[in-house]
mmCIF file of C-alpha atoms in Angstrom:
data_model
loop_
_atom_site.group_PDB
_atom_site.id
_atom_site.type_symbol
_atom_site.label_atom_id
_atom_site.label_comp_id
_atom_site.label_asym_id
_atom_site.label_seq_id
_atom_site.Cartn_x
_atom_site.Cartn_y
_atom_site.Cartn_z
ATOM 1 C CA GLN A 1 128.643 110.848 104.533
ATOM 2 C CA VAL A 2 125.978 113.190 105.873
ATOM 3 C CA GLN A 3 122.892 111.367 107.117
ATOM 4 C CA LEU A 4 119.460 112.900 107.581
ATOM 5 C CA VAL A 5 116.591 110.932 109.096
ATOM 6 C CA GLU A 6 113.048 112.269 109.177
ATOM 7 C CA SER A 7 110.282 111.162 111.515
ATOM 8 C CA GLY A 8 106.872 112.253 112.731
ATOM 9 C CA GLY A 9 104.730 111.774 109.664
ATOM 10 C CA GLY A 10 101.322 110.168 109.743
ATOM 11 C CA LEU A 11 97.623 110.582 109.121
ATOM 12 C CA VAL A 12 95.956 113.740 110.406
ATOM 13 C CA GLN A 13 92.538 115.268 109.903
ATOM 14 C CA PRO A 14 92.096 118.602 108.117
ATOM 15 C CA GLY A 15 92.693 121.436 110.530
ATOM 16 C CA GLY A 16 94.986 119.300 112.645
ATOM 17 C CA SER A 17 98.642 119.605 113.559
ATOM 18 C CA LEU A 18 101.752 117.504 113.192
ATOM 19 C CA LYS A 19 105.393 118.015 114.097
ATOM 20 C CA LEU A 20 108.141 116.569 111.931
ATOM 21 C CA SER A 21 111.668 115.968 113.140
ATOM 22 C CA CYS A 22 114.926 115.481 111.299
ATOM 23 C CA GLY A 23 118.068 114.172 112.941
ATOM 24 C CA ALA A 24 121.433 114.842 111.343
ATOM 25 C CA SER A 25 124.682 112.977 111.756
ATOM 26 C CA ARG A 26 128.205 113.215 110.349
ATOM 27 C CA ILE A 27 127.816 116.971 109.965
ATOM 28 C CA SER A 28 128.964 120.115 111.768
ATOM 29 C CA PHE A 29 125.287 120.842 112.165
ATOM 30 C CA SER A 30 125.391 124.339 113.604
ATOM 31 C CA ARG A 31 127.310 125.665 110.599
ATOM 32 C CA TYR A 32 124.705 124.904 107.964
ATOM 33 C CA ALA A 33 121.260 125.954 106.879
ATOM 34 C CA MET A 34 118.633 123.233 107.013
ATOM 35 C CA GLY A 35 115.469 122.923 105.009
ATOM 36 C CA TRP A 36 112.250 121.044 104.493
ATOM 37 C CA TYR A 37 110.854 120.148 101.086
ATOM 38 C CA ARG A 38 107.850 118.094 100.068
ATOM 39 C CA GLN A 39 106.659 116.059 97.132
ATOM 40 C CA ALA A 40 102.983 115.417 96.582
ATOM 41 C CA PRO A 41 101.787 112.483 94.461
ATOM 42 C CA GLY A 42 102.340 113.227 90.795
ATOM 43 C CA LYS A 43 104.079 116.529 91.477
ATOM 44 C CA GLN A 44 107.625 117.814 91.633
ATOM 45 C CA ARG A 45 109.449 118.290 94.902
ATOM 46 C CA GLU A 46 108.908 121.800 96.244
ATOM 47 C CA PHE A 47 110.454 124.060 98.836
ATOM 48 C CA VAL A 48 108.644 124.345 102.174
ATOM 49 C CA ALA A 49 110.911 126.147 104.657
ATOM 50 C CA THR A 50 114.502 126.813 105.521
ATOM 51 C CA ILE A 51 116.411 127.938 108.591
ATOM 52 C CA THR A 52 119.909 129.376 108.471
ATOM 53 C CA SER A 53 122.756 128.709 110.860
ATOM 54 C CA GLY A 54 121.736 131.944 112.562
ATOM 55 C CA SER A 55 118.122 130.746 112.804
ATOM 56 C CA ASN A 56 116.741 133.100 110.194
ATOM 57 C CA THR A 57 113.746 131.469 108.541
ATOM 58 C CA ASN A 58 112.050 131.537 105.174
ATOM 59 C CA TYR A 59 108.799 129.902 104.080
ATOM 60 C CA ALA A 60 106.939 129.043 100.931
ATOM 61 C CA GLY A 61 103.901 131.239 100.496
ATOM 62 C CA SER A 62 101.563 128.267 100.727
ATOM 63 C CA VAL A 63 102.679 127.419 104.286
ATOM 64 C CA LYS A 64 103.575 130.819 105.716
ATOM 65 C CA GLY A 65 101.686 131.472 108.927
ATOM 66 C CA ARG A 66 100.826 127.786 109.344
ATOM 67 C CA PHE A 67 104.217 126.047 109.505
ATOM 68 C CA THR A 68 107.162 126.832 111.783
ATOM 69 C CA ILE A 69 110.707 125.594 111.252
ATOM 70 C CA SER A 70 113.124 125.444 114.173
ATOM 71 C CA ARG A 71 116.421 123.841 115.093
ATOM 72 C CA ASP A 72 118.281 122.507 118.110
ATOM 73 C CA ASN A 73 121.983 122.633 117.406
ATOM 74 C CA ALA A 74 122.931 120.711 120.542
ATOM 75 C CA LYS A 75 120.756 117.786 119.446
ATOM 76 C CA LYS A 76 121.508 118.198 115.726
ATOM 77 C CA MET A 77 117.785 118.322 115.058
ATOM 78 C CA VAL A 78 115.542 120.408 112.834
ATOM 79 C CA TYR A 79 111.788 120.495 113.252
ATOM 80 C CA LEU A 80 108.744 121.460 111.248
ATOM 81 C CA GLN A 81 105.626 122.310 113.236
ATOM 82 C CA MET A 82 102.644 122.126 110.912
ATOM 83 C CA ASP A 83 99.310 123.623 111.965
ATOM 84 C CA SER A 84 95.998 124.129 110.191
ATOM 85 C CA LEU A 85 96.810 121.288 107.843
ATOM 86 C CA ASN A 86 94.718 120.793 104.742
ATOM 87 C CA PRO A 87 94.560 117.999 102.147
ATOM 88 C CA GLU A 88 96.861 119.970 99.829
ATOM 89 C CA ASP A 89 99.629 119.475 102.411
ATOM 90 C CA THR A 90 99.591 115.729 101.770
ATOM 91 C CA ALA A 91 103.081 114.777 100.621
ATOM 92 C CA VAL A 92 106.323 113.084 101.490
ATOM 93 C CA TYR A 93 108.361 115.595 103.482
ATOM 94 C CA TYR A 94 112.126 115.626 103.093
ATOM 95 C CA CYS A 95 114.867 117.139 105.200
ATOM 96 C CA ASN A 96 117.673 118.841 103.282
ATOM 97 C CA THR A 97 120.997 120.536 103.650
ATOM 98 C CA ASN A 98 123.493 121.806 101.123
ATOM 99 C CA ILE A 99 127.188 121.544 101.883
ATOM 100 C CA ASN A 100 129.759 122.773 99.396
ATOM 101 C CA ARG A 101 127.106 122.771 96.662
ATOM 102 C CA VAL A 102 126.136 119.172 97.353
ATOM 103 C CA ASN A 103 122.529 118.497 98.338
ATOM 104 C CA TYR A 104 121.856 115.907 101.002
ATOM 105 C CA TRP A 105 118.403 114.424 101.518
ATOM 106 C CA GLY A 106 116.720 112.143 103.961
ATOM 107 C CA LYS A 107 114.428 109.339 102.821
ATOM 108 C CA GLY A 108 111.343 111.335 103.731
ATOM 109 C CA THR A 109 108.312 110.922 105.953
ATOM 110 C CA LEU A 110 104.754 110.698 104.645
ATOM 111 C CA VAL A 111 102.124 113.164 105.806
ATOM 112 C CA THR A 112 98.537 112.427 104.852
ATOM 113 C CA VAL A 113 95.819 114.963 105.584
ATOM 114 C CA SER A 114 92.423 113.352 105.223
ATOM 115 C CA SER A 115 89.143 112.929 107.030
#
């Protein structure tokens, strides 16, 4: 069973930065696209960013230019560097991959942007 474990969440002031990490296990990591999603209180889970096996990236419009997704295939890690954070970025952030049309999710890490 694929396992994804997020870390790096916390409390940050508006305008600040945070870097999330996601470690993957039981997966041929380099073969698959990886993604980050988020779910704010009272809202549906939404797409944030994705990175393909070839390291092509795609971002939601709301985070483009502020967030950067990257991966380290040797470490089986995917990262989300978040800059210029604002209160609207407050959410639980989830790591995701889709293998053979099956979605796998981590348990999430909470990011709170507040002064």
